[in-house]
CSV table of C-alpha atoms in Angstrom, one decimal:
chain,number,residue,atom,x,y,z
E,1,MET,CA,62.4,114.0,74.1
E,2,SER,CA,65.7,115.8,73.5
E,3,GLU,CA,64.5,118.6,75.7
E,4,ASP,CA,64.0,116.2,78.6
E,5,GLN,CA,67.3,114.4,78.2
E,6,PRO,CA,69.7,117.0,79.8
E,7,ASP,CA,67.6,117.2,82.9
E,8,LYS,CA,67.4,113.4,83.1
E,9,ARG,CA,71.2,113.1,82.8
E,10,CYS,CA,71.8,115.9,85.4
E,11,LYS,CA,69.5,114.4,88.0
E,12,GLN,CA,70.2,110.8,87.5
E,13,VAL,CA,73.0,110.3,89.9
E,14,ASP,CA,74.5,112.4,92.7
E,15,ALA,CA,78.2,112.9,91.7
E,16,LEU,CA,79.4,113.4,95.2
E,17,GLN,CA,78.1,110.0,96.4
E,18,LEU,CA,80.2,107.0,96.1
E,19,GLY,CA,79.6,105.1,92.8
E,20,PRO,CA,80.1,101.4,91.9
E,21,ARG,CA,83.5,100.0,92.6
E,22,LYS,CA,85.6,99.5,89.5
E,23,ARG,CA,89.4,99.0,89.1
E,24,PRO,CA,90.8,100.4,85.8
E,25,SER,CA,92.8,97.8,83.9
E,26,VAL,CA,94.5,100.2,81.5
E,27,THR,CA,97.7,102.2,82.2
E,28,ASP,CA,96.9,105.9,81.7
E,29,PRO,CA,98.0,109.1,83.3
E,30,LEU,CA,94.4,109.5,84.6
E,31,VAL,CA,94.9,106.6,86.9
E,32,HIS,CA,97.8,108.4,88.5
E,33,TYR,CA,95.9,111.7,88.8
E,34,GLY,CA,92.7,110.0,89.9
E,35,ARG,CA,94.4,108.4,92.9
E,36,HIS,CA,95.7,111.8,94.1
E,37,PHE,CA,92.4,113.5,93.3
E,38,GLY,CA,90.5,111.1,95.5
E,39,ARG,CA,92.9,111.7,98.4
E,40,THR,CA,93.0,115.5,98.2
E,41,ILE,CA,89.9,116.8,96.4
E,42,HIS,CA,87.0,114.4,96.9
E,43,ALA,CA,87.3,110.8,98.0
E,44,LEU,CA,83.8,109.5,97.6
E,45,CYS,CA,82.5,110.9,94.3
E,46,ASN,CA,80.9,109.0,91.5
E,47,PHE,CA,83.2,110.0,88.6
E,48,GLN,CA,80.6,109.0,85.9
E,49,ALA,CA,78.0,111.4,87.3
E,50,LEU,CA,80.7,114.1,88.1
E,51,LEU,CA,81.9,114.1,84.5
E,52,THR,CA,78.4,113.9,82.9
E,53,ASN,CA,77.0,116.7,85.1
E,54,GLY,CA,80.1,118.8,84.6
E,55,ILE,CA,79.9,118.6,80.8
E,56,LEU,CA,76.3,119.6,81.0
E,57,ARG,CA,77.2,122.7,83.1
E,58,MET,CA,79.9,123.7,80.6
E,59,GLY,CA,77.6,123.1,77.6
E,60,GLU,CA,73.8,123.1,77.6
E,61,LEU,CA,73.6,124.6,81.1
E,62,ALA,CA,76.4,127.1,80.7
E,63,ASP,CA,74.0,130.1,80.7
E,64,THR,CA,72.1,129.0,83.7
E,65,PRO,CA,72.5,131.5,86.6
E,66,GLU,CA,74.6,130.1,89.5
E,67,GLU,CA,71.8,130.8,92.0
E,68,ASN,CA,69.6,128.3,90.1
E,69,PHE,CA,71.8,125.4,91.3
E,70,THR,CA,71.6,123.9,94.8
E,71,ALA,CA,74.5,124.1,97.2
E,72,GLU,CA,75.3,120.4,96.5
E,73,GLU,CA,75.3,121.0,92.7
E,74,ARG,CA,77.6,124.1,93.2
E,75,ARG,CA,80.0,122.0,95.3
E,76,GLU,CA,79.9,119.2,92.7
E,77,HIS,CA,80.8,121.7,90.0
E,78,ARG,CA,83.7,123.0,92.1
E,79,VAL,CA,85.0,119.5,92.4
E,80,PHE,CA,84.7,119.0,88.6
E,81,GLN,CA,86.6,122.2,88.0
E,82,GLU,CA,89.4,121.0,90.3
E,83,LEU,CA,89.6,117.8,88.4
E,84,LEU,CA,90.0,119.7,85.1
E,85,LYS,CA,92.7,121.8,86.6
E,86,SER,CA,94.6,118.8,87.9
E,87,VAL,CA,94.8,116.9,84.6
E,88,ALA,CA,96.2,118.6,81.6
E,89,GLY,CA,94.1,118.2,78.4
E,90,LEU,CA,91.2,116.6,80.2
E,91,GLU,CA,88.7,119.3,79.3
E,92,GLU,CA,89.5,119.0,75.6
E,93,ARG,CA,89.4,115.2,75.8
E,94,LEU,CA,85.9,115.3,77.4
E,95,MET,CA,84.4,118.0,75.2
E,96,GLN,CA,85.6,116.4,72.0
E,97,GLY,CA,84.8,112.8,72.9
E,98,GLY,CA,81.4,111.2,73.1
E,99,ASP,CA,79.7,109.2,75.9
E,100,ASP,CA,82.1,106.4,75.4
E,101,GLU,CA,85.0,108.7,76.2
E,102,VAL,CA,83.3,109.8,79.4
E,103,ASP,CA,82.9,106.2,80.4
E,104,ILE,CA,86.6,105.5,79.8
E,105,VAL,CA,87.7,108.6,81.7
E,106,ALA,CA,85.4,107.8,84.6
E,107,ASP,CA,86.8,104.2,84.9
E,108,LEU,CA,90.4,105.4,84.7
E,109,ALA,CA,90.0,108.3,87.2
E,110,SER,CA,88.1,106.2,89.7
E,111,ALA,CA,89.8,106.8,93.1
E,112,SER,CA,88.7,103.5,94.7
E,113,GLY,CA,92.1,102.0,94.0
E,114,ALA,CA,94.0,104.5,96.2
E,115,ARG,CA,91.3,104.4,98.8
E,116,GLY,CA,91.5,100.6,99.0
E,117,ASP,CA,95.3,100.7,99.2
E,118,ASP,CA,95.2,103.2,102.0
E,119,THR,CA,92.5,101.3,103.9
E,120,LYS,CA,94.7,98.1,103.8
E,121,SER,CA,97.8,99.9,104.8
E,122,LEU,CA,96.3,101.8,107.7
E,123,LYS,CA,94.5,98.7,109.1
E,124,GLY,CA,97.6,97.5,110.8
E,125,SER,CA,99.6,100.7,111.3
E,126,VAL,CA,96.8,102.4,113.3
E,127,LEU,CA,97.4,99.8,116.1
E,128,ASP,CA,100.9,101.0,116.5
E,129,TRP,CA,99.8,104.6,116.9
E,130,ILE,CA,97.0,103.9,119.5
E,131,THR,CA,99.2,101.7,121.6
E,132,PRO,CA,100.8,103.7,124.5
E,133,LYS,CA,104.5,103.6,124.3
E,134,GLY,CA,106.1,100.8,126.3
E,135,GLN,CA,102.8,99.1,126.8
E,136,ASN,CA,100.5,96.6,125.0
E,137,LEU,CA,96.9,96.7,124.1
E,138,VAL,CA,94.8,94.6,126.5
E,139,PRO,CA,93.4,92.4,125.1
E,140,PRO,CA,95.7,92.5,122.0
E,141,LEU,CA,94.2,93.3,118.6
E,142,ALA,CA,95.0,91.4,115.4
E,143,ARG,CA,96.6,93.6,112.6
E,144,ASN,CA,94.6,91.9,109.8
E,145,VAL,CA,91.3,91.1,111.4
E,146,LYS,CA,89.0,93.9,112.6
E,147,ILE,CA,86.3,91.9,114.3
E,148,ASP,CA,87.4,92.9,117.9
E,149,ARG,CA,87.8,96.6,117.2
E,150,GLY,CA,85.2,99.3,117.4
E,151,PHE,CA,83.2,99.5,120.6
E,152,HIS,CA,84.1,95.9,121.4
E,153,HIS,CA,87.6,97.0,122.6
E,154,GLU,CA,88.4,99.4,125.3
E,155,ARG,CA,91.0,101.4,123.4
E,156,THR,CA,89.3,101.7,120.0
E,157,GLY,CA,85.9,102.2,121.7
E,158,ALA,CA,87.2,105.2,123.7
E,159,LEU,CA,88.6,106.8,120.5
E,160,LEU,CA,85.5,106.2,118.5
E,161,CYS,CA,83.1,107.4,121.2
E,162,PRO,CA,81.3,110.5,120.1
E,163,ALA,CA,82.6,113.7,121.7
E,164,GLY,CA,80.2,114.7,124.5
E,165,ILE,CA,79.3,111.1,125.4
E,166,ASP,CA,81.0,109.6,128.4
E,167,TRP,CA,82.8,106.4,127.5
E,168,SER,CA,83.7,105.7,131.1
E,169,ASN,CA,80.0,105.3,132.0
E,170,PRO,CA,79.4,101.5,132.0
E,171,GLU,CA,75.8,101.9,130.9
E,172,THR,CA,76.8,104.1,128.0
E,173,LYS,CA,79.5,101.6,127.0
E,174,THR,CA,77.1,98.7,127.1
E,175,LYS,CA,74.6,100.6,124.9
E,176,LEU,CA,77.2,101.5,122.4
E,177,ARG,CA,78.4,97.9,122.1
E,178,SER,CA,74.9,96.5,121.8
E,179,GLY,CA,73.8,99.1,119.2
E,180,GLU,CA,71.1,100.5,121.4
E,181,ILE,CA,72.9,103.9,121.0
E,182,ILE,CA,73.3,104.4,117.3
E,183,VAL,CA,76.2,106.6,116.2
E,184,THR,CA,75.7,108.4,113.0
E,185,GLY,CA,78.4,109.9,110.7
E,186,ASP,CA,77.8,113.4,111.9
E,187,GLN,CA,78.6,112.5,115.5
E,188,TRP,CA,82.3,113.2,115.5
E,189,PRO,CA,84.5,110.9,117.6
E,190,LEU,CA,87.0,111.8,120.3
E,191,PHE,CA,90.0,110.8,118.3
E,192,LEU,CA,89.7,113.9,116.1
E,193,TYR,CA,90.7,116.1,119.1
E,194,ALA,CA,94.2,116.9,120.4
E,195,ASP,CA,95.0,114.7,123.4
E,196,TYR,CA,91.5,113.2,122.8
E,197,ARG,CA,89.9,115.9,124.9
E,198,TYR,CA,86.7,117.7,124.0
E,199,ASP,CA,85.6,121.0,125.5
E,200,PRO,CA,81.9,121.5,125.0
E,201,GLU,CA,82.3,125.2,125.7
E,202,ASP,CA,84.9,125.5,122.9
E,203,PRO,CA,84.2,122.6,120.4
E,204,TRP,CA,86.9,124.0,117.9
E,205,ASN,CA,89.6,123.7,120.6
E,206,GLY,CA,92.0,121.0,119.3
E,207,LEU,CA,89.6,119.7,116.7
E,208,PHE,CA,91.3,117.8,113.8
E,209,GLN,CA,94.6,118.2,115.6
E,210,SER,CA,95.2,114.8,117.2
E,211,ALA,CA,98.5,113.1,117.0
E,212,LEU,CA,96.7,110.0,115.5
E,213,LEU,CA,95.5,112.1,112.5
E,214,VAL,CA,98.9,113.5,111.9
E,215,CYS,CA,100.5,110.0,112.0
E,216,ALA,CA,98.0,108.7,109.4
E,217,TYR,CA,98.4,111.8,107.2
E,218,LYS,CA,102.2,111.4,107.1
E,219,HIS,CA,101.8,107.7,106.5
E,220,VAL,CA,99.7,108.3,103.4
E,221,PHE,CA,101.2,111.5,102.0
E,222,THR,CA,104.9,111.7,102.9
E,223,SER,CA,105.7,108.0,103.5
E,224,PRO,CA,105.2,105.4,106.3
E,225,SER,CA,108.7,105.9,107.5
E,226,SER,CA,108.2,109.6,108.1
E,227,VAL,CA,105.7,109.1,110.9
E,228,ASP,CA,108.2,108.6,113.6
E,229,ARG,CA,110.6,111.4,112.6
E,230,GLU,CA,110.6,115.0,111.3
E,231,PRO,CA,109.6,115.2,107.6
E,232,LYS,CA,112.3,116.2,105.2
E,233,ALA,CA,111.9,118.3,102.1
E,234,THR,CA,113.7,115.7,100.1
E,235,ARG,CA,111.6,112.8,101.2
E,236,SER,CA,109.7,111.1,98.4
E,237,GLY,CA,106.0,110.2,98.9
E,238,ASN,CA,102.6,110.8,97.4
E,239,ALA,CA,102.7,114.5,98.2
E,240,ARG,CA,106.1,115.0,96.6
E,241,ILE,CA,105.3,112.9,93.6
E,242,HIS,CA,102.2,115.1,92.8
E,243,GLY,CA,103.9,118.4,93.7
E,244,MET,CA,101.8,118.8,96.8
E,245,THR,CA,103.3,121.5,99.0
E,246,GLN,CA,100.3,122.3,101.2
E,247,VAL,CA,97.6,120.4,102.9
E,248,THR,CA,94.1,120.4,101.3
E,249,LEU,CA,91.1,120.4,103.6
E,250,PRO,CA,89.5,117.5,101.8
E,251,SER,CA,92.7,115.5,102.4
E,252,VAL,CA,92.2,116.1,106.2
E,253,ALA,CA,88.6,114.9,105.9
E,254,TYR,CA,89.9,111.8,103.9
E,255,ILE,CA,92.4,110.8,106.5
E,256,ALA,CA,89.9,111.3,109.3
E,257,THR,CA,87.5,109.0,107.4
E,258,GLN,CA,90.2,106.4,106.9
E,259,VAL,CA,91.3,106.4,110.5
E,260,ARG,CA,87.7,106.2,111.7
E,261,PHE,CA,87.2,103.2,109.5
E,262,ALA,CA,90.4,101.6,110.6
E,263,LEU,CA,89.3,101.8,114.3
E,264,THR,CA,85.9,100.2,113.6
E,265,SER,CA,85.1,96.5,113.4
E,266,SER,CA,83.7,96.7,109.8
E,267,PRO,CA,85.8,94.6,107.5
E,268,VAL,CA,85.0,96.3,104.1
E,269,PHE,CA,84.7,99.9,103.2
E,270,SER,CA,81.2,100.1,101.6
E,271,ARG,CA,79.1,103.0,100.5
E,272,THR,CA,76.0,101.1,101.8
E,273,ASP,CA,77.4,100.4,105.3
E,274,THR,CA,75.0,102.3,107.6
E,275,VAL,CA,77.0,101.1,110.6
E,276,THR,CA,80.2,103.1,109.8
E,277,ASP,CA,78.2,105.7,107.9
E,278,SER,CA,81.5,106.8,106.3
E,279,GLU,CA,80.0,109.0,103.6
E,280,ARG,CA,78.0,111.1,106.0
E,281,PHE,CA,81.0,111.4,108.2
E,282,TYR,CA,83.3,112.6,105.4
E,283,ASN,CA,80.7,115.0,104.0
E,284,SER,CA,79.8,116.5,107.4
E,285,ILE,CA,83.5,117.4,107.8
E,286,LEU,CA,83.6,119.0,104.3
E,287,ASP,CA,80.4,120.9,105.2
E,288,VAL,CA,82.1,122.6,108.2
E,289,PHE,CA,85.3,123.2,106.2
E,290,GLU,CA,83.3,125.0,103.5
E,291,ASP,CA,81.1,127.0,105.9
E,292,PRO,CA,81.9,130.7,105.5
E,293,ASP,CA,81.0,131.2,109.2
E,294,GLU,CA,83.8,128.9,110.2
E,295,LYS,CA,86.5,130.5,108.0
E,296,GLN,CA,88.6,131.9,110.8
E,297,GLU,CA,89.0,128.6,112.6
E,298,VAL,CA,89.4,126.7,109.3
E,299,ASP,CA,92.1,129.0,108.1
E,300,ALA,CA,94.0,128.6,111.4
E,301,LEU,CA,93.6,124.8,111.1
E,302,VAL,CA,95.2,124.8,107.6
E,303,VAL,CA,98.2,126.7,108.9
E,304,TRP,CA,98.6,124.3,111.8
E,305,TRP,CA,98.4,121.3,109.4
E,306,ASN,CA,100.9,122.7,107.0
E,307,ARG,CA,103.4,123.2,109.8
E,308,GLN,CA,102.9,119.6,110.9
E,309,VAL,CA,103.4,118.0,107.5
E,310,PHE,CA,105.4,120.3,105.2
E,311,PRO,CA,108.7,121.7,106.6
E,312,SER,CA,109.2,124.2,103.7
E,313,TYR,CA,105.8,125.7,104.5
E,314,SER,CA,106.8,126.2,108.1
E,315,THR,CA,109.9,128.0,107.1
E,316,ALA,CA,108.0,130.2,104.7
E,317,GLN,CA,105.6,131.3,107.4
E,318,ARG,CA,108.3,132.5,109.9
E,319,PRO,CA,108.4,136.2,110.5
E,320,LEU,CA,111.3,138.1,109.0
E,321,ALA,CA,114.3,138.6,111.3
E,322,LYS,CA,114.6,142.2,112.4
E,323,ASN,CA,117.4,144.2,110.7
E,324,SER,CA,117.9,141.5,108.0
E,325,ALA,CA,118.6,142.6,104.5
E,326,LEU,CA,115.2,141.4,103.4
E,327,ALA,CA,113.4,143.1,106.3
E,328,ARG,CA,115.2,146.4,105.4
E,329,ILE,CA,114.2,146.0,101.7
E,330,ARG,CA,110.5,145.5,102.7
E,331,GLU,CA,110.7,148.4,105.1
E,332,LYS,CA,112.2,150.8,102.5
E,333,ARG,CA,109.6,149.8,99.9
E,334,ALA,CA,106.8,150.4,102.4
E,335,ARG,CA,108.2,153.9,103.1
E,336,MET,CA,108.4,154.7,99.4
E,337,LYS,CA,104.8,153.7,98.9
E,338,GLU,CA,103.8,155.8,101.8
E,339,SER,CA,105.6,158.9,100.5
E,340,VAL,CA,103.8,158.9,97.1
E,341,ARG,CA,100.3,158.8,98.7
E,342,VAL,CA,98.3,162.0,98.6
E,343,PRO,CA,98.1,163.4,102.2
E,344,ASP,CA,94.3,163.8,102.3
E,345,GLY,CA,93.8,160.3,100.9
E,346,SER,CA,92.3,161.5,97.6
E,347,SER,CA,93.0,159.6,94.4
E,348,HIS,CA,95.6,160.8,91.9
E,349,SER,CA,93.3,162.3,89.2
E,350,VAL,CA,94.5,164.2,86.1
E,351,ALA,CA,92.8,167.4,85.3
E,352,HIS,CA,92.0,167.8,81.6
E,353,ASN,CA,91.8,171.4,80.2
E,354,ASP,CA,89.0,172.0,77.7
């Protein structure tokens, strides 16, 4: 029976699927870390399964070759390792504690509190960002009631319409509103694109670069007041509190998921909601971000996002001014390195005499 138990524990629950909603009632540093972890590393994971499976990988399954695990299990373990790195002493706490300790840590680290706060905060604010300046939404939308959003409203419908589908076509619009056309989570909406324009010949062009996404990101990570003005290095917000100086790809996926949900008519964020299909949407974005074949575009996207959100990053990425002291130091160092190289490119080997 003991031989079967590890396999049963490992396969029982998928850690990167949203687990039961629980709010921790005890003040603990893990609550603080868990909120940030959910926003920046993985928003929809089941902490109970993540911890249980992670401990198995570190213990009984430590000698199992990496190739024996599925791609999903490998991703799950990377998420687990990120959690260990973000919380000092967590690894020791888990390895020395029993199952009860795993339960306590899972409850404390649950990210649903932060997700719920962000969902509530963005529900009203998103209307400000999608309303053209100097104009009003027609018909107007309530800030606290979502029933008229989604495909029911012209503005939110146009933004949620999957890229490649023509929202201006009356027949298409009618079918989206009636549910005859079902939109799944891996059909990405137009609001993800800069200026809400999609080029089928170049689907990466402007992807994840819309002003709406940037507004929501700043709202959550730098502070709501930073949305309408340039961010300052001294501004306090979730990013600064947690020492965050660069954008993480999962945080972009998280904000995209939150904005998409804010535009829909669904009242409650639920893991079983097949209408919004939020988990598939979030995971489909992570799949692309982690795809080695998309590395060039993804790396460029990270640089773009860092320049939008973190001013110190933008400064650090500027090229050195010509003839500056620092430029001359680098130039001199490069010449010195070049001068010590062997002309024919062979390595510096030392001959030993017998």
